[in-house]
Amino acid sequence: MKKNTFKVMFVIRRNQVNRDGKCSITIRITVNGEYERLNSTLSIEPELWDSKAAKAIGRTQKILDFNKRIEEIRYVLQDHYYELQKTHGYVTAEMVKNAYMGITAKAESLMPIYDEFLAETKKMVGINRSDKTYQKYERCKRRVVEFMKVKYNRTDIPLRELKPKFLTDFAVFLASTYKCRQNTVYKFLQLLRMVIIKAQRDGISFPDPYLSYKMTQEKVDRGYLSEDEVLSIATKDISIPRLDQVRDVFIFACYTGLAYADIAQLRADNIKKMFDGRLWIITHRQKTKTNVNVPLLPTAEKILKKYEGKFIDGVLLPVLSNQKTNAYLKEIADICGIEKNLTFHLARHTFATTMTLGKGVPIESVSKMLGHTNIQTTQIYARITNEKISHDMENLAKNLGNLDF
């Protein structure tokens, strides 16, 4: 860890001359490269100031008293610096400035606010928050504390001292220490931002470090399966029961768009006959608690019938743990000759891209079935395929007809 650097400079404001022909002297406090300005309340004729020596020129009593006052201010600032270092274990230029100005009230700091945020989030688990979301916020807190220990040798920071550089350094820490990729870093910064927003909503006044900090996210091609690839998996003769079951649940997801956690929670009372005489899945997303209503396609209905009455407590499908499911999907990909990285979440993207949008289902309907609250989120899942473009242009060509030249 680098040693703290502390410096006090006295600077004349030559561009601000008062009625007496004098210029004010500003104090510049620098700690570890970051500085704060402070009004010294001193002023002097510009021709009597030695900028290099940072003191007044001359031997008159008035000049001697002036320079003595400068040294007194310097010593007081140094005393504040060393006292703060001893008390807190760290010092910032703003802390020294505030100590000199007599601002000694305890500032609100990040960690108590974060703890309050975690407690509030935990209470909402099962209502409008998932335990997985809570765990993400908890992990983010651990990373922030670890970062502050490494970078600043402390475990907390006053909110008013949070600067954009703190966020930049935290991002570098995540990338270098935990090898986080850009989008993972982005998610950590988003989680921390929610705590900052809570502090602001609680009425705590401090500069928002995110206002002048730009968070960037890489555009990632989420991937999806083509219709042929889905059929290859669905029709493959698989004799191993565990793989057969995982395949069925995966294909069910491809034809319904349901996430892993939502399929795991499906019960018989989630399947209802609706106004159109068809069976629908009526449920809500575990992640966001938004309602999800999806008409059952024949393939999905066939899979449900295959397992009808085989499980206790009204469970509809043989859902294994997420870890085992994704491991077995790798085996299924090998068996079916699919070279893509087959994960369960790929089914949700496949439903959005291949099974619905690619077949002409409006994106508004796709968004509703996925349980999204805005079209922008759906656009992350749904891709316009070349097959869809070809089909649309073929229809356009038929409608336009041929021109005779």
mmCIF file with all atom_site columns, N, CA and C in Angstrom, residues 3-59:
data_model
loop_
_atom_site.group_PDB
_atom_site.id
_atom_site.type_symbol
_atom_site.label_atom_id
_atom_site.label_alt_id
_atom_site.label_comp_id
_atom_site.label_asym_id
_atom_site.label_entity_id
_atom_site.label_seq_id
_atom_site.pdbx_PDB_ins_code
_atom_site.Cartn_x
_atom_site.Cartn_y
_atom_site.Cartn_z
_atom_site.occupancy
_atom_site.B_iso_or_equiv
_atom_site.pdbx_formal_charge
_atom_site.auth_seq_id
_atom_site.auth_comp_id
_atom_site.auth_asym_id
_atom_site.auth_atom_id
_atom_site.pdbx_PDB_model_num
ATOM 1   N N  . LYS A 1 3  ? 2.262   4.995  0.638   1.00 0.00 ? 3  LYS A N  1
ATOM 2   C CA . LYS A 1 3  ? 2.260   5.898  1.787   1.00 0.00 ? 3  LYS A CA 1
ATOM 3   C C  . LYS A 1 3  ? 1.464   7.152  1.443   1.00 0.00 ? 3  LYS A C  1
ATOM 4   N N  . ASN A 1 4  ? 0.694   7.647  2.435   1.00 0.00 ? 4  ASN A N  1
ATOM 5   C CA . ASN A 1 4  ? -0.084  8.866  2.219   1.00 0.00 ? 4  ASN A CA 1
ATOM 6   C C  . ASN A 1 4  ? 0.828   10.054 1.945   1.00 0.00 ? 4  ASN A C  1
ATOM 7   N N  . THR A 1 5  ? 0.400   10.917 1.039   1.00 0.00 ? 5  THR A N  1
ATOM 8   C CA . THR A 1 5  ? 1.132   12.164 0.779   1.00 0.00 ? 5  THR A CA 1
ATOM 9   C C  . THR A 1 5  ? 0.242   13.332 1.178   1.00 0.00 ? 5  THR A C  1
ATOM 10  N N  . PHE A 1 6  ? 0.832   14.299 1.865   1.00 0.00 ? 6  PHE A N  1
ATOM 11  C CA . PHE A 1 6  ? 0.078   15.452 2.356   1.00 0.00 ? 6  PHE A CA 1
ATOM 12  C C  . PHE A 1 6  ? 0.854   16.717 2.044   1.00 0.00 ? 6  PHE A C  1
ATOM 13  N N  . LYS A 1 7  ? 0.145   17.706 1.496   1.00 0.00 ? 7  LYS A N  1
ATOM 14  C CA . LYS A 1 7  ? 0.815   18.950 1.115   1.00 0.00 ? 7  LYS A CA 1
ATOM 15  C C  . LYS A 1 7  ? -0.140  20.129 1.276   1.00 0.00 ? 7  LYS A C  1
ATOM 16  N N  . VAL A 1 8  ? 0.403   21.249 1.772   1.00 0.00 ? 8  VAL A N  1
ATOM 17  C CA . VAL A 1 8  ? -0.374  22.483 1.915   1.00 0.00 ? 8  VAL A CA 1
ATOM 18  C C  . VAL A 1 8  ? 0.304   23.570 1.096   1.00 0.00 ? 8  VAL A C  1
ATOM 19  N N  . MET A 1 9  ? -0.443  24.205 0.205   1.00 0.00 ? 9  MET A N  1
ATOM 20  C CA . MET A 1 9  ? 0.092   25.296 -0.611  1.00 0.00 ? 9  MET A CA 1
ATOM 21  C C  . MET A 1 9  ? -0.766  26.542 -0.421  1.00 0.00 ? 9  MET A C  1
ATOM 22  N N  . PHE A 1 10 ? -0.104  27.709 -0.470  1.00 0.00 ? 10 PHE A N  1
ATOM 23  C CA . PHE A 1 10 ? -0.806  28.994 -0.406  1.00 0.00 ? 10 PHE A CA 1
ATOM 24  C C  . PHE A 1 10 ? -0.662  29.660 -1.770  1.00 0.00 ? 10 PHE A C  1
ATOM 25  N N  . VAL A 1 11 ? -1.803  29.960 -2.400  1.00 0.00 ? 11 VAL A N  1
ATOM 26  C CA . VAL A 1 11 ? -1.805  30.455 -3.776  1.00 0.00 ? 11 VAL A CA 1
ATOM 27  C C  . VAL A 1 11 ? -2.524  31.800 -3.831  1.00 0.00 ? 11 VAL A C  1
ATOM 28  N N  . ILE A 1 12 ? -1.913  32.772 -4.513  1.00 0.00 ? 12 ILE A N  1
ATOM 29  C CA . ILE A 1 12 ? -2.525  34.089 -4.653  1.00 0.00 ? 12 ILE A CA 1
ATOM 30  C C  . ILE A 1 12 ? -3.502  34.091 -5.823  1.00 0.00 ? 12 ILE A C  1
ATOM 31  N N  . ARG A 1 13 ? -4.636  34.746 -5.646  1.00 0.00 ? 13 ARG A N  1
ATOM 32  C CA . ARG A 1 13 ? -5.639  34.852 -6.711  1.00 0.00 ? 13 ARG A CA 1
ATOM 33  C C  . ARG A 1 13 ? -5.432  36.186 -7.430  1.00 0.00 ? 13 ARG A C  1
ATOM 34  N N  . ARG A 1 14 ? -4.468  36.246 -8.328  1.00 0.00 ? 14 ARG A N  1
ATOM 35  C CA . ARG A 1 14 ? -4.102  37.503 -8.988  1.00 0.00 ? 14 ARG A CA 1
ATOM 36  C C  . ARG A 1 14 ? -5.225  38.055 -9.867  1.00 0.00 ? 14 ARG A C  1
ATOM 37  N N  . ASN A 1 15 ? -6.131  37.203 -10.281 1.00 0.00 ? 15 ASN A N  1
ATOM 38  C CA . ASN A 1 15 ? -7.227  37.666 -11.147 1.00 0.00 ? 15 ASN A CA 1
ATOM 39  C C  . ASN A 1 15 ? -8.392  38.259 -10.358 1.00 0.00 ? 15 ASN A C  1
ATOM 40  N N  . GLN A 1 16 ? -8.263  38.257 -9.032  1.00 0.00 ? 16 GLN A N  1
ATOM 41  C CA . GLN A 1 16 ? -9.322  38.819 -8.188  1.00 0.00 ? 16 GLN A CA 1
ATOM 42  C C  . GLN A 1 16 ? -8.724  39.879 -7.260  1.00 0.00 ? 16 GLN A C  1
ATOM 43  N N  . VAL A 1 17 ? -8.790  41.130 -7.703  1.00 0.00 ? 17 VAL A N  1
ATOM 44  C CA . VAL A 1 17 ? -8.222  42.249 -6.943  1.00 0.00 ? 17 VAL A CA 1
ATOM 45  C C  . VAL A 1 17 ? -9.367  43.022 -6.290  1.00 0.00 ? 17 VAL A C  1
ATOM 46  N N  . ASN A 1 18 ? -9.245  43.250 -4.973  1.00 0.00 ? 18 ASN A N  1
ATOM 47  C CA . ASN A 1 18 ? -10.309 43.976 -4.270  1.00 0.00 ? 18 ASN A CA 1
ATOM 48  C C  . ASN A 1 18 ? -10.102 45.488 -4.373  1.00 0.00 ? 18 ASN A C  1
ATOM 49  N N  . ARG A 1 19 ? -10.942 46.260 -3.698  1.00 0.00 ? 19 ARG A N  1
ATOM 50  C CA . ARG A 1 19 ? -10.883 47.721 -3.791  1.00 0.00 ? 19 ARG A CA 1
ATOM 51  C C  . ARG A 1 19 ? -9.587  48.295 -3.241  1.00 0.00 ? 19 ARG A C  1
ATOM 52  N N  . ASP A 1 20 ? -8.964  47.558 -2.315  1.00 0.00 ? 20 ASP A N  1
ATOM 53  C CA . ASP A 1 20 ? -7.702  48.024 -1.730  1.00 0.00 ? 20 ASP A CA 1
ATOM 54  C C  . ASP A 1 20 ? -6.494  47.636 -2.574  1.00 0.00 ? 20 ASP A C  1
ATOM 55  N N  . GLY A 1 21 ? -6.751  47.008 -3.733  1.00 0.00 ? 21 GLY A N  1
ATOM 56  C CA . GLY A 1 21 ? -5.651  46.587 -4.595  1.00 0.00 ? 21 GLY A CA 1
ATOM 57  C C  . GLY A 1 21 ? -4.991  45.307 -4.120  1.00 0.00 ? 21 GLY A C  1
ATOM 58  N N  . LYS A 1 22 ? -5.659  44.573 -3.264  1.00 0.00 ? 22 LYS A N  1
ATOM 59  C CA . LYS A 1 22 ? -5.095  43.327 -2.741  1.00 0.00 ? 22 LYS A CA 1
ATOM 60  C C  . LYS A 1 22 ? -5.777  42.104 -3.373  1.00 0.00 ? 22 LYS A C  1
ATOM 61  N N  . CYS A 1 23 ? -5.035  40.998 -3.373  1.00 0.00 ? 23 CYS A N  1
ATOM 62  C CA . CYS A 1 23 ? -5.564  39.722 -3.885  1.00 0.00 ? 23 CYS A CA 1
ATOM 63  C C  . CYS A 1 23 ? -5.670  38.726 -2.730  1.00 0.00 ? 23 CYS A C  1
ATOM 64  N N  . SER A 1 24 ? -6.703  37.913 -2.767  1.00 0.00 ? 24 SER A N  1
ATOM 65  C CA . SER A 1 24 ? -6.897  36.928 -1.697  1.00 0.00 ? 24 SER A CA 1
ATOM 66  C C  . SER A 1 24 ? -5.923  35.761 -1.844  1.00 0.00 ? 24 SER A C  1
ATOM 67  N N  . ILE A 1 25 ? -5.605  35.143 -0.711  1.00 0.00 ? 25 ILE A N  1
ATOM 68  C CA . ILE A 1 25 ? -4.723  33.973 -0.672  1.00 0.00 ? 25 ILE A CA 1
ATOM 69  C C  . ILE A 1 25 ? -5.586  32.734 -0.411  1.00 0.00 ? 25 ILE A C  1
ATOM 70  N N  . THR A 1 26 ? -5.493  31.776 -1.309  1.00 0.00 ? 26 THR A N  1
ATOM 71  C CA . THR A 1 26 ? -6.248  30.522 -1.182  1.00 0.00 ? 26 THR A CA 1
ATOM 72  C C  . THR A 1 26 ? -5.326  29.407 -0.703  1.00 0.00 ? 26 THR A C  1
ATOM 73  N N  . ILE A 1 27 ? -5.855  28.561 0.154   1.00 0.00 ? 27 ILE A N  1
ATOM 74  C CA . ILE A 1 27 ? -5.095  27.400 0.628   1.00 0.00 ? 27 ILE A CA 1
ATOM 75  C C  . ILE A 1 27 ? -5.483  26.198 -0.230  1.00 0.00 ? 27 ILE A C  1
ATOM 76  N N  . ARG A 1 28 ? -4.493  25.469 -0.683  1.00 0.00 ? 28 ARG A N  1
ATOM 77  C CA . ARG A 1 28 ? -4.750  24.230 -1.444  1.00 0.00 ? 28 ARG A CA 1
ATOM 78  C C  . ARG A 1 28 ? -4.226  23.053 -0.630  1.00 0.00 ? 28 ARG A C  1
ATOM 79  N N  . ILE A 1 29 ? -5.146  22.196 -0.175  1.00 0.00 ? 29 ILE A N  1
ATOM 80  C CA . ILE A 1 29 ? -4.785  21.019 0.620   1.00 0.00 ? 29 ILE A CA 1
ATOM 81  C C  . ILE A 1 29 ? -4.794  19.806 -0.306  1.00 0.00 ? 29 ILE A C  1
ATOM 82  N N  . THR A 1 30 ? -3.680  19.091 -0.373  1.00 0.00 ? 30 THR A N  1
ATOM 83  C CA . THR A 1 30 ? -3.588  17.914 -1.239  1.00 0.00 ? 30 THR A CA 1
ATOM 84  C C  . THR A 1 30 ? -3.256  16.680 -0.410  1.00 0.00 ? 30 THR A C  1
ATOM 85  N N  . VAL A 1 31 ? -4.076  15.640 -0.557  1.00 0.00 ? 31 VAL A N  1
ATOM 86  C CA . VAL A 1 31 ? -3.820  14.351 0.098   1.00 0.00 ? 31 VAL A CA 1
ATOM 87  C C  . VAL A 1 31 ? -3.926  13.259 -0.958  1.00 0.00 ? 31 VAL A C  1
ATOM 88  N N  . ASN A 1 32 ? -2.841  12.548 -1.157  1.00 0.00 ? 32 ASN A N  1
ATOM 89  C CA . ASN A 1 32 ? -2.810  11.443 -2.125  1.00 0.00 ? 32 ASN A CA 1
ATOM 90  C C  . ASN A 1 32 ? -3.297  11.860 -3.514  1.00 0.00 ? 32 ASN A C  1
ATOM 91  N N  . GLY A 1 33 ? -2.885  13.044 -3.934  1.00 0.00 ? 33 GLY A N  1
ATOM 92  C CA . GLY A 1 33 ? -3.204  13.504 -5.279  1.00 0.00 ? 33 GLY A CA 1
ATOM 93  C C  . GLY A 1 33 ? -4.547  14.189 -5.425  1.00 0.00 ? 33 GLY A C  1
ATOM 94  N N  . GLU A 1 34 ? -5.413  14.107 -4.412  1.00 0.00 ? 34 GLU A N  1
ATOM 95  C CA . GLU A 1 34 ? -6.711  14.773 -4.464  1.00 0.00 ? 34 GLU A CA 1
ATOM 96  C C  . GLU A 1 34 ? -6.662  16.027 -3.596  1.00 0.00 ? 34 GLU A C  1
ATOM 97  N N  . TYR A 1 35 ? -7.256  17.108 -4.100  1.00 0.00 ? 35 TYR A N  1
ATOM 98  C CA . TYR A 1 35 ? -7.108  18.369 -3.371  1.00 0.00 ? 35 TYR A CA 1
ATOM 99  C C  . TYR A 1 35 ? -8.442  19.049 -3.089  1.00 0.00 ? 35 TYR A C  1
ATOM 100 N N  . GLU A 1 36 ? -8.397  19.933 -2.102  1.00 0.00 ? 36 GLU A N  1
ATOM 101 C CA . GLU A 1 36 ? -9.522  20.796 -1.746  1.00 0.00 ? 36 GLU A CA 1
ATOM 102 C C  . GLU A 1 36 ? -8.986  22.209 -1.575  1.00 0.00 ? 36 GLU A C  1
ATOM 103 N N  . ARG A 1 37 ? -9.820  23.198 -1.920  1.00 0.00 ? 37 ARG A N  1
ATOM 104 C CA . ARG A 1 37 ? -9.436  24.602 -1.737  1.00 0.00 ? 37 ARG A CA 1
ATOM 105 C C  . ARG A 1 37 ? -10.129 25.170 -0.506  1.00 0.00 ? 37 ARG A C  1
ATOM 106 N N  . LEU A 1 38 ? -9.438  26.112 0.132   1.00 0.00 ? 38 LEU A N  1
ATOM 107 C CA . LEU A 1 38 ? -9.940  26.695 1.372   1.00 0.00 ? 38 LEU A CA 1
ATOM 108 C C  . LEU A 1 38 ? -9.576  28.172 1.401   1.00 0.00 ? 38 LEU A C  1
ATOM 109 N N  . ASN A 1 39 ? -10.499 29.011 1.813   1.00 0.00 ? 39 ASN A N  1
ATOM 110 C CA . ASN A 1 39 ? -10.240 30.443 1.908   1.00 0.00 ? 39 ASN A CA 1
ATOM 111 C C  . ASN A 1 39 ? -9.447  30.739 3.182   1.00 0.00 ? 39 ASN A C  1
ATOM 112 N N  . SER A 1 40 ? -8.293  31.372 3.025   1.00 0.00 ? 40 SER A N  1
ATOM 113 C CA . SER A 1 40 ? -7.444  31.664 4.194   1.00 0.00 ? 40 SER A CA 1
ATOM 114 C C  . SER A 1 40 ? -7.888  32.926 4.929   1.00 0.00 ? 40 SER A C  1
ATOM 115 N N  . THR A 1 41 ? -8.747  33.722 4.298   1.00 0.00 ? 41 THR A N  1
ATOM 116 C CA . THR A 1 41 ? -9.197  35.049 4.769   1.00 0.00 ? 41 THR A CA 1
ATOM 117 C C  . THR A 1 41 ? -8.063  36.077 4.722   1.00 0.00 ? 41 THR A C  1
ATOM 118 N N  . LEU A 1 42 ? -6.908  35.714 4.179   1.00 0.00 ? 42 LEU A N  1
ATOM 119 C CA . LEU A 1 42 ? -5.771  36.638 4.050   1.00 0.00 ? 42 LEU A CA 1
ATOM 120 C C  . LEU A 1 42 ? -5.761  37.247 2.658   1.00 0.00 ? 42 LEU A C  1
ATOM 121 N N  . SER A 1 43 ? -5.258  38.472 2.548   1.00 0.00 ? 43 SER A N  1
ATOM 122 C CA . SER A 1 43 ? -5.089  39.114 1.247   1.00 0.00 ? 43 SER A CA 1
ATOM 123 C C  . SER A 1 43 ? -3.862  40.016 1.301   1.00 0.00 ? 43 SER A C  1
ATOM 124 N N  . ILE A 1 44 ? -3.262  40.255 0.139   1.00 0.00 ? 44 ILE A N  1
ATOM 125 C CA . ILE A 1 44 ? -2.024  41.037 0.078   1.00 0.00 ? 44 ILE A CA 1
ATOM 126 C C  . ILE A 1 44 ? -1.882  41.655 -1.309  1.00 0.00 ? 44 ILE A C  1
ATOM 127 N N  . GLU A 1 45 ? -1.091  42.743 -1.367  1.00 0.00 ? 45 GLU A N  1
ATOM 128 C CA . GLU A 1 45 ? -0.806  43.346 -2.657  1.00 0.00 ? 45 GLU A CA 1
ATOM 129 C C  . GLU A 1 45 ? -0.026  42.341 -3.513  1.00 0.00 ? 45 GLU A C  1
ATOM 130 N N  . PRO A 1 46 ? -0.405  42.138 -4.768  1.00 0.00 ? 46 PRO A N  1
ATOM 131 C CA . PRO A 1 46 ? 0.230   41.107 -5.602  1.00 0.00 ? 46 PRO A CA 1
ATOM 132 C C  . PRO A 1 46 ? 1.744   41.274 -5.753  1.00 0.00 ? 46 PRO A C  1
ATOM 133 N N  . GLU A 1 47 ? 2.229   42.533 -5.731  1.00 0.00 ? 47 GLU A N  1
ATOM 134 C CA . GLU A 1 47 ? 3.678   42.746 -5.891  1.00 0.00 ? 47 GLU A CA 1
ATOM 135 C C  . GLU A 1 47 ? 4.466   42.348 -4.646  1.00 0.00 ? 47 GLU A C  1
ATOM 136 N N  . LEU A 1 48 ? 3.766   42.147 -3.523  1.00 0.00 ? 48 LEU A N  1
ATOM 137 C CA . LEU A 1 48 ? 4.440   41.751 -2.281  1.00 0.00 ? 48 LEU A CA 1
ATOM 138 C C  . LEU A 1 48 ? 4.401   40.233 -2.042  1.00 0.00 ? 48 LEU A C  1
ATOM 139 N N  . TRP A 1 49 ? 3.908   39.501 -3.010  1.00 0.00 ? 49 TRP A N  1
ATOM 140 C CA . TRP A 1 49 ? 3.781   38.045 -2.826  1.00 0.00 ? 49 TRP A CA 1
ATOM 141 C C  . TRP A 1 49 ? 4.827   37.287 -3.634  1.00 0.00 ? 49 TRP A C  1
ATOM 142 N N  . ASP A 1 50 ? 5.540   36.376 -2.965  1.00 0.00 ? 50 ASP A N  1
ATOM 143 C CA . ASP A 1 50 ? 6.527   35.508 -3.607  1.00 0.00 ? 50 ASP A CA 1
ATOM 144 C C  . ASP A 1 50 ? 5.860   34.144 -3.838  1.00 0.00 ? 50 ASP A C  1
ATOM 145 N N  . SER A 1 51 ? 5.454   33.902 -5.094  1.00 0.00 ? 51 SER A N  1
ATOM 146 C CA . SER A 1 51 ? 4.725   32.664 -5.396  1.00 0.00 ? 51 SER A CA 1
ATOM 147 C C  . SER A 1 51 ? 5.572   31.424 -5.171  1.00 0.00 ? 51 SER A C  1
ATOM 148 N N  . LYS A 1 52 ? 6.869   31.511 -5.460  1.00 0.00 ? 52 LYS A N  1
ATOM 149 C CA . LYS A 1 52 ? 7.740   30.348 -5.303  1.00 0.00 ? 52 LYS A CA 1
ATOM 150 C C  . LYS A 1 52 ? 7.907   29.978 -3.831  1.00 0.00 ? 52 LYS A C  1
ATOM 151 N N  . ALA A 1 53 ? 8.117   30.982 -2.994  1.00 0.00 ? 53 ALA A N  1
ATOM 152 C CA . ALA A 1 53 ? 8.305   30.726 -1.559  1.00 0.00 ? 53 ALA A CA 1
ATOM 153 C C  . ALA A 1 53 ? 6.973   30.633 -0.822  1.00 0.00 ? 53 ALA A C  1
ATOM 154 N N  . ALA A 1 54 ? 5.899   31.043 -1.493  1.00 0.00 ? 54 ALA A N  1
ATOM 155 C CA . ALA A 1 54 ? 4.554   31.035 -0.900  1.00 0.00 ? 54 ALA A CA 1
ATOM 156 C C  . ALA A 1 54 ? 4.515   31.844 0.393   1.00 0.00 ? 54 ALA A C  1
ATOM 157 N N  . LYS A 1 55 ? 5.051   33.078 0.320   1.00 0.00 ? 55 LYS A N  1
ATOM 158 C CA . LYS A 1 55 ? 4.984   33.980 1.472   1.00 0.00 ? 55 LYS A CA 1
ATOM 159 C C  . LYS A 1 55 ? 5.163   35.419 0.991   1.00 0.00 ? 55 LYS A C  1
ATOM 160 N N  . ALA A 1 56 ? 4.901   36.362 1.898   1.00 0.00 ? 56 ALA A N  1
ATOM 161 C CA . ALA A 1 56 ? 5.026   37.779 1.550   1.00 0.00 ? 56 ALA A CA 1
ATOM 162 C C  . ALA A 1 56 ? 6.492   38.200 1.572   1.00 0.00 ? 56 ALA A C  1
ATOM 163 N N  . ILE A 1 57 ? 6.798   39.213 0.746   1.00 0.00 ? 57 ILE A N  1
ATOM 164 C CA . ILE A 1 57 ? 8.171   39.712 0.638   1.00 0.00 ? 57 ILE A CA 1
ATOM 165 C C  . ILE A 1 57 ? 8.333   40.929 1.544   1.00 0.00 ? 57 ILE A C  1
ATOM 166 N N  . GLY A 1 58 ? 9.409   40.960 2.305   1.00 0.00 ? 58 GLY A N  1
ATOM 167 C CA . GLY A 1 58 ? 9.704   42.126 3.129   1.00 0.00 ? 58 GLY A CA 1
ATOM 168 C C  . GLY A 1 58 ? 9.987   41.770 4.575   1.00 0.00 ? 58 GLY A C  1
ATOM 169 N N  . ARG A 1 59 ? 10.437  42.829 5.356   1.00 0.00 ? 59 ARG A N  1
ATOM 170 C CA . ARG A 1 59 ? 10.801  42.612 6.761   1.00 0.00 ? 59 ARG A CA 1
ATOM 171 C C  . ARG A 1 59 ? 10.026  43.532 7.695   1.00 0.00 ? 59 ARG A C  1
#
